[in-house]
mmCIF file of C-alpha atoms in Angstrom:
data_model
loop_
_atom_site.group_PDB
_atom_site.id
_atom_site.type_symbol
_atom_site.label_atom_id
_atom_site.label_comp_id
_atom_site.label_asym_id
_atom_site.label_seq_id
_atom_site.Cartn_x
_atom_site.Cartn_y
_atom_site.Cartn_z
ATOM 1 C CA MET A 1 62.277 -25.664 -34.408
ATOM 2 C CA PRO A 2 61.230 -25.464 -30.732
ATOM 3 C CA VAL A 3 61.886 -22.160 -28.914
ATOM 4 C CA HIS A 4 63.711 -24.218 -26.268
ATOM 5 C CA PRO A 5 65.662 -27.439 -26.877
ATOM 6 C CA ALA A 6 63.659 -29.298 -24.182
ATOM 7 C CA LEU A 7 60.315 -28.650 -25.870
ATOM 8 C CA PRO A 8 59.122 -31.609 -27.931
ATOM 9 C CA ASP A 9 57.738 -31.261 -31.460
ATOM 10 C CA THR A 10 55.135 -33.954 -30.764
ATOM 11 C CA LEU A 11 52.988 -34.074 -27.622
ATOM 12 C CA PRO A 12 50.366 -36.344 -26.131
ATOM 13 C CA LEU A 13 47.206 -34.254 -25.831
ATOM 14 C CA PHE A 14 44.971 -33.995 -22.758
ATOM 15 C CA PRO A 15 41.769 -32.223 -23.844
ATOM 16 C CA ILE A 16 39.717 -30.766 -20.974
ATOM 17 C CA ARG A 17 37.085 -28.153 -21.657
ATOM 18 C CA GLY A 18 37.195 -25.145 -19.346
ATOM 19 C CA CYS A 19 40.739 -25.963 -18.243
ATOM 20 C CA ILE A 20 43.854 -24.048 -19.306
ATOM 21 C CA LEU A 21 47.478 -24.145 -18.282
ATOM 22 C CA LEU A 22 49.592 -20.997 -18.477
ATOM 23 C CA PRO A 23 53.397 -20.892 -18.693
ATOM 24 C CA GLY A 24 55.012 -20.909 -15.286
ATOM 25 C CA GLU A 25 51.832 -22.016 -13.517
ATOM 26 C CA ALA A 26 51.063 -25.370 -11.867
ATOM 27 C CA LEU A 27 47.954 -27.434 -12.668
ATOM 28 C CA PRO A 28 47.001 -30.379 -10.416
ATOM 29 C CA LEU A 29 45.174 -33.143 -12.239
ATOM 30 C CA ASN A 30 43.302 -36.280 -11.119
ATOM 31 C CA VAL A 31 43.759 -38.810 -13.930
ATOM 32 C CA PHE A 32 41.461 -41.841 -13.965
ATOM 33 C CA GLU A 33 40.453 -42.721 -17.540
ATOM 34 C CA PRO A 34 42.456 -45.724 -18.808
ATOM 35 C CA ARG A 35 43.640 -43.939 -21.990
ATOM 36 C CA TYR A 36 44.975 -41.029 -19.979
ATOM 37 C CA LEU A 37 46.561 -43.291 -17.397
ATOM 38 C CA ASN A 38 48.354 -44.792 -20.413
ATOM 39 C CA MET A 39 49.294 -41.285 -21.558
ATOM 40 C CA VAL A 40 50.814 -40.404 -18.183
ATOM 41 C CA ASP A 41 52.786 -43.678 -18.184
ATOM 42 C CA ASP A 42 54.167 -42.897 -21.615
ATOM 43 C CA ALA A 43 55.009 -39.313 -20.657
ATOM 44 C CA MET A 44 56.763 -40.440 -17.482
ATOM 45 C CA SER A 45 58.862 -42.936 -19.421
ATOM 46 C CA GLY A 46 59.658 -40.294 -22.035
ATOM 47 C CA ASN A 47 60.304 -36.558 -21.818
ATOM 48 C CA GLY A 48 57.609 -35.864 -19.205
ATOM 49 C CA PHE A 49 55.586 -33.455 -21.393
ATOM 50 C CA ILE A 50 51.831 -33.367 -21.915
ATOM 51 C CA GLY A 51 49.904 -30.884 -24.052
ATOM 52 C CA MET A 52 46.893 -29.334 -22.305
ATOM 53 C CA ILE A 53 44.320 -28.122 -24.780
ATOM 54 C CA GLN A 54 40.590 -27.392 -24.817
ATOM 55 C CA PRO A 55 38.151 -29.371 -26.987
ATOM 56 C CA ARG A 56 35.609 -27.377 -28.974
ATOM 57 C CA GLU A 57 31.892 -28.105 -29.151
ATOM 58 C CA THR A 58 32.202 -29.123 -32.803
ATOM 59 C CA GLY A 59 33.186 -32.471 -34.264
ATOM 60 C CA PRO A 60 32.254 -36.013 -33.182
ATOM 61 C CA ARG A 61 31.387 -36.465 -29.548
ATOM 62 C CA ASP A 62 34.185 -39.016 -29.016
ATOM 63 C CA LEU A 63 36.700 -37.035 -31.091
ATOM 64 C CA PRO A 64 35.818 -33.342 -30.860
ATOM 65 C CA ASP A 65 37.697 -30.646 -32.680
ATOM 66 C CA LEU A 66 40.444 -29.015 -30.616
ATOM 67 C CA GLU A 67 41.372 -25.398 -30.044
ATOM 68 C CA ARG A 68 44.284 -24.076 -32.076
ATOM 69 C CA VAL A 69 46.443 -23.095 -29.084
ATOM 70 C CA GLY A 70 47.361 -25.188 -26.037
ATOM 71 C CA THR A 71 50.219 -25.386 -23.537
ATOM 72 C CA ALA A 72 53.060 -27.837 -23.172
ATOM 73 C CA GLY A 73 53.386 -28.816 -19.514
ATOM 74 C CA ARG A 74 55.976 -30.969 -17.776
ATOM 75 C CA ILE A 75 55.001 -33.440 -15.056
ATOM 76 C CA ALA A 76 56.497 -32.036 -11.857
ATOM 77 C CA LYS A 77 54.768 -34.358 -9.351
ATOM 78 C CA HIS A 78 53.296 -37.834 -9.705
ATOM 79 C CA SER A 79 51.661 -40.234 -7.288
ATOM 80 C CA GLU A 80 49.279 -43.162 -7.514
ATOM 81 C CA THR A 81 46.220 -43.687 -5.318
ATOM 82 C CA GLU A 82 45.107 -47.027 -3.896
ATOM 83 C CA ASP A 83 42.319 -47.234 -6.478
ATOM 84 C CA GLY A 84 44.698 -46.776 -9.408
ATOM 85 C CA ARG A 85 44.281 -43.095 -10.167
ATOM 86 C CA TYR A 86 47.215 -40.793 -10.846
ATOM 87 C CA LEU A 87 47.551 -37.483 -9.083
ATOM 88 C CA ILE A 88 49.920 -35.329 -11.087
ATOM 89 C CA VAL A 89 50.977 -31.701 -11.215
ATOM 90 C CA LEU A 90 51.799 -30.170 -14.579
ATOM 91 C CA VAL A 91 53.918 -27.014 -14.769
ATOM 92 C CA GLY A 92 53.343 -24.955 -17.889
ATOM 93 C CA VAL A 93 56.441 -24.314 -20.016
ATOM 94 C CA SER A 94 55.248 -22.816 -23.321
ATOM 95 C CA ARG A 95 52.112 -22.359 -25.358
ATOM 96 C CA PHE A 96 52.022 -23.945 -28.776
ATOM 97 C CA THR A 97 49.967 -23.889 -31.957
ATOM 98 C CA LEU A 98 48.519 -27.283 -32.852
ATOM 99 C CA THR A 99 49.529 -27.871 -36.471
ATOM 100 C CA ALA A 100 48.560 -31.517 -37.002
ATOM 101 C CA GLN A 101 47.350 -34.678 -35.295
ATOM 102 C CA PRO A 102 49.313 -37.613 -36.647
ATOM 103 C CA ARG A 103 47.783 -41.045 -36.414
ATOM 104 C CA MET A 104 49.530 -42.980 -33.697
ATOM 105 C CA LYS A 105 48.993 -46.394 -32.115
ATOM 106 C CA THR A 106 47.980 -44.842 -28.806
ATOM 107 C CA PRO A 107 44.541 -44.670 -27.150
ATOM 108 C CA TYR A 108 45.043 -40.916 -26.658
ATOM 109 C CA ARG A 109 45.465 -38.123 -29.198
ATOM 110 C CA VAL A 110 48.864 -36.802 -30.228
ATOM 111 C CA GLY A 111 49.601 -33.390 -31.720
ATOM 112 C CA ARG A 112 52.418 -31.632 -33.517
ATOM 113 C CA ALA A 113 53.344 -28.444 -31.702
ATOM 114 C CA ASP A 114 54.699 -25.215 -33.209
ATOM 115 C CA TYR A 115 56.100 -22.871 -30.538
ATOM 116 C CA ALA A 116 56.777 -19.948 -32.859
ATOM 117 C CA GLY A 117 55.357 -16.702 -31.474
ATOM 118 C CA PHE A 118 55.558 -17.887 -27.880
ATOM 119 C CA GLU A 119 59.276 -17.362 -27.342
ATOM 120 C CA HIS A 120 58.735 -15.241 -24.229
ATOM 121 C CA ASP A 121 56.687 -17.897 -22.403
ATOM 122 C CA ILE A 122 59.776 -19.414 -20.816
ATOM 123 C CA ASP A 123 60.972 -16.076 -19.381
ATOM 124 C CA GLY A 124 58.875 -16.411 -16.201
ATOM 125 C CA PRO A 125 56.670 -13.779 -14.454
ATOM 126 C CA GLN A 126 57.332 -10.210 -15.525
ATOM 127 C CA ALA A 127 57.699 -7.256 -13.187
ATOM 128 C CA ASP A 128 54.743 -4.875 -12.998
ATOM 129 C CA GLU A 129 54.754 -2.241 -15.737
ATOM 130 C CA ALA A 130 55.255 1.351 -14.713
ATOM 131 C CA GLY A 131 52.046 3.262 -14.251
ATOM 132 C CA VAL A 132 49.780 0.243 -13.651
ATOM 133 C CA ASP A 133 47.171 0.814 -10.954
ATOM 134 C CA ARG A 134 48.047 -2.264 -8.874
ATOM 135 C CA ALA A 135 45.813 -1.241 -5.979
ATOM 136 C CA GLY A 136 42.863 -0.745 -8.298
ATOM 137 C CA PHE A 137 43.340 -4.153 -9.916
ATOM 138 C CA LEU A 138 43.592 -5.908 -6.550
ATOM 139 C CA ALA A 139 40.496 -4.077 -5.286
ATOM 140 C CA LEU A 140 38.586 -5.286 -8.356
ATOM 141 C CA LEU A 141 39.941 -8.786 -7.809
ATOM 142 C CA LYS A 142 38.863 -8.788 -4.158
ATOM 143 C CA ARG A 143 35.299 -7.759 -5.052
ATOM 144 C CA PHE A 144 35.150 -10.458 -7.716
ATOM 145 C CA PHE A 145 36.442 -13.091 -5.311
ATOM 146 C CA ASP A 146 33.974 -12.036 -2.638
ATOM 147 C CA HIS A 147 31.130 -12.307 -5.186
ATOM 148 C CA ALA A 148 32.321 -15.698 -6.480
ATOM 149 C CA GLY A 149 32.962 -17.097 -3.002
ATOM 150 C CA ILE A 150 36.678 -17.629 -3.724
ATOM 151 C CA GLU A 151 39.104 -17.489 -0.844
ATOM 152 C CA ALA A 152 42.582 -16.039 -1.341
ATOM 153 C CA ASP A 153 45.785 -15.481 0.601
ATOM 154 C CA TRP A 154 45.884 -11.704 0.168
ATOM 155 C CA ALA A 155 49.076 -11.375 2.222
ATOM 156 C CA SER A 156 50.973 -13.562 -0.229
ATOM 157 C CA MET A 157 49.813 -11.343 -3.117
ATOM 158 C CA ASP A 158 51.442 -8.204 -1.689
ATOM 159 C CA GLY A 159 54.827 -8.848 -3.272
ATOM 160 C CA ALA A 160 53.750 -11.022 -6.196
ATOM 161 C CA PRO A 161 53.992 -9.622 -9.765
ATOM 162 C CA LEU A 162 50.591 -8.840 -11.271
ATOM 163 C CA SER A 163 51.460 -11.161 -14.173
ATOM 164 C CA ALA A 164 51.739 -14.080 -11.745
ATOM 165 C CA ILE A 165 48.504 -13.124 -9.974
ATOM 166 C CA THR A 166 46.756 -12.766 -13.303
ATOM 167 C CA GLY A 167 47.937 -16.193 -14.448
ATOM 168 C CA LYS A 168 46.662 -17.980 -11.359
ATOM 169 C CA VAL A 169 43.311 -16.213 -11.453
ATOM 170 C CA ALA A 170 42.894 -16.795 -15.194
ATOM 171 C CA MET A 171 43.311 -20.543 -14.612
ATOM 172 C CA ALA A 172 41.145 -20.809 -11.505
ATOM 173 C CA ALA A 173 38.286 -18.326 -12.061
ATOM 174 C CA PRO A 174 34.905 -19.768 -13.116
ATOM 175 C CA PHE A 175 34.740 -18.295 -16.637
ATOM 176 C CA ASP A 176 33.368 -20.167 -19.647
ATOM 177 C CA ALA A 177 35.607 -22.085 -22.046
ATOM 178 C CA ALA A 178 35.698 -19.286 -24.646
ATOM 179 C CA ALA A 179 36.846 -16.741 -22.051
ATOM 180 C CA LYS A 180 39.461 -19.174 -20.786
ATOM 181 C CA GLN A 181 40.795 -19.661 -24.293
ATOM 182 C CA ALA A 182 40.958 -15.909 -24.853
ATOM 183 C CA LEU A 183 42.942 -15.530 -21.628
ATOM 184 C CA LEU A 184 45.319 -18.310 -22.716
ATOM 185 C CA GLN A 185 45.926 -16.739 -26.121
ATOM 186 C CA ALA A 186 46.476 -13.182 -24.859
ATOM 187 C CA SER A 187 49.655 -11.951 -26.508
ATOM 188 C CA ARG A 188 51.278 -10.454 -23.383
ATOM 189 C CA PRO A 189 50.690 -10.513 -19.597
ATOM 190 C CA CYS A 190 49.428 -6.940 -19.663
ATOM 191 C CA VAL A 191 46.853 -7.866 -22.320
ATOM 192 C CA ARG A 192 45.785 -10.864 -20.256
ATOM 193 C CA ARG A 193 45.393 -8.663 -17.161
ATOM 194 C CA GLU A 194 43.233 -6.163 -19.053
ATOM 195 C CA LEU A 195 41.055 -8.947 -20.447
ATOM 196 C CA LEU A 196 40.765 -10.550 -16.986
ATOM 197 C CA ALA A 197 39.708 -7.156 -15.547
ATOM 198 C CA THR A 198 37.071 -6.787 -18.264
ATOM 199 C CA LEU A 199 35.682 -10.279 -17.553
ATOM 200 C CA MET A 200 35.569 -9.652 -13.813
ATOM 201 C CA ARG A 201 33.861 -6.272 -14.243
ATOM 202 C CA ARG A 202 31.272 -7.853 -16.563
ATOM 203 C CA VAL A 203 30.405 -10.477 -13.939
ATOM 204 C CA LEU A 204 30.094 -7.822 -11.233
ATOM 205 C CA GLU A 205 28.060 -5.495 -13.407
ATOM 206 C CA GLN A 206 25.649 -8.322 -14.248
ATOM 207 C CA ALA A 207 25.249 -8.858 -10.510
ATOM 208 C CA GLY A 208 24.733 -5.143 -9.926
ATOM 209 C CA LEU A 209 27.921 -4.878 -7.900
ATOM 210 C CA ALA A 210 30.201 -2.721 -10.056
ATOM 211 C CA PRO A 211 28.997 0.867 -10.642
ATOM 212 C CA PRO A 212 30.300 2.391 -13.891
ATOM 213 C CA ASP A 213 32.249 5.046 -11.925
ATOM 214 C CA ASP A 214 34.006 2.452 -9.739
ATOM 215 C CA PRO A 215 37.613 3.624 -9.297
ATOM 216 C CA SER A 216 38.912 0.103 -9.932
ATOM 217 C CA ASN A 217 37.731 0.412 -13.518
ATOM 218 C CA ARG A 218 40.735 2.707 -14.121
ATOM 219 C CA LEU A 219 43.726 0.399 -14.123
ATOM 220 C CA HIS A 220 46.174 2.648 -15.968
#
């Protein structure tokens, strides 16, 4: 049974390598392939859900294997361009485990979704845990953004929960597909934040920008 009555047991799947959607976050998408235009049409005429999931490097080129965990997202915005593309915004609702891919008469893939284990995804951003070094994490994040050439509205981050900041950075940061999948599958926001910090430090250390005794390495 779904963890929430609105969550469908069967989802159209949108496989994009290097792209993840986290619960509570928004993902803008530019849809132009005919099969995925069809998928959006079907979703819009149905329950509005699409399953974002990463393809693996294994399997046939035109039908690669898929990761085990993806995210069910609901279409929150939809518009059509003059050249026939769809510009949509998906809002993540809950992660799911892909249990099967039934054969359907659709040009896109469809998956059966099991939401067990992800019951807390629909709770929304969590407050910062007591004892977390928020200043240290944000200092590390600023150094990483400066190195990666990423601009940020630091003023808007002042009152935002670290879980929300972590989610946005996990989706946007230029990590490889395996790192993205690990961030998606992190069991709790605090685990995701620790993993994100480790990934950012690794990038900075490889660039010679994060000394081992950097204070921002101590987040607890």
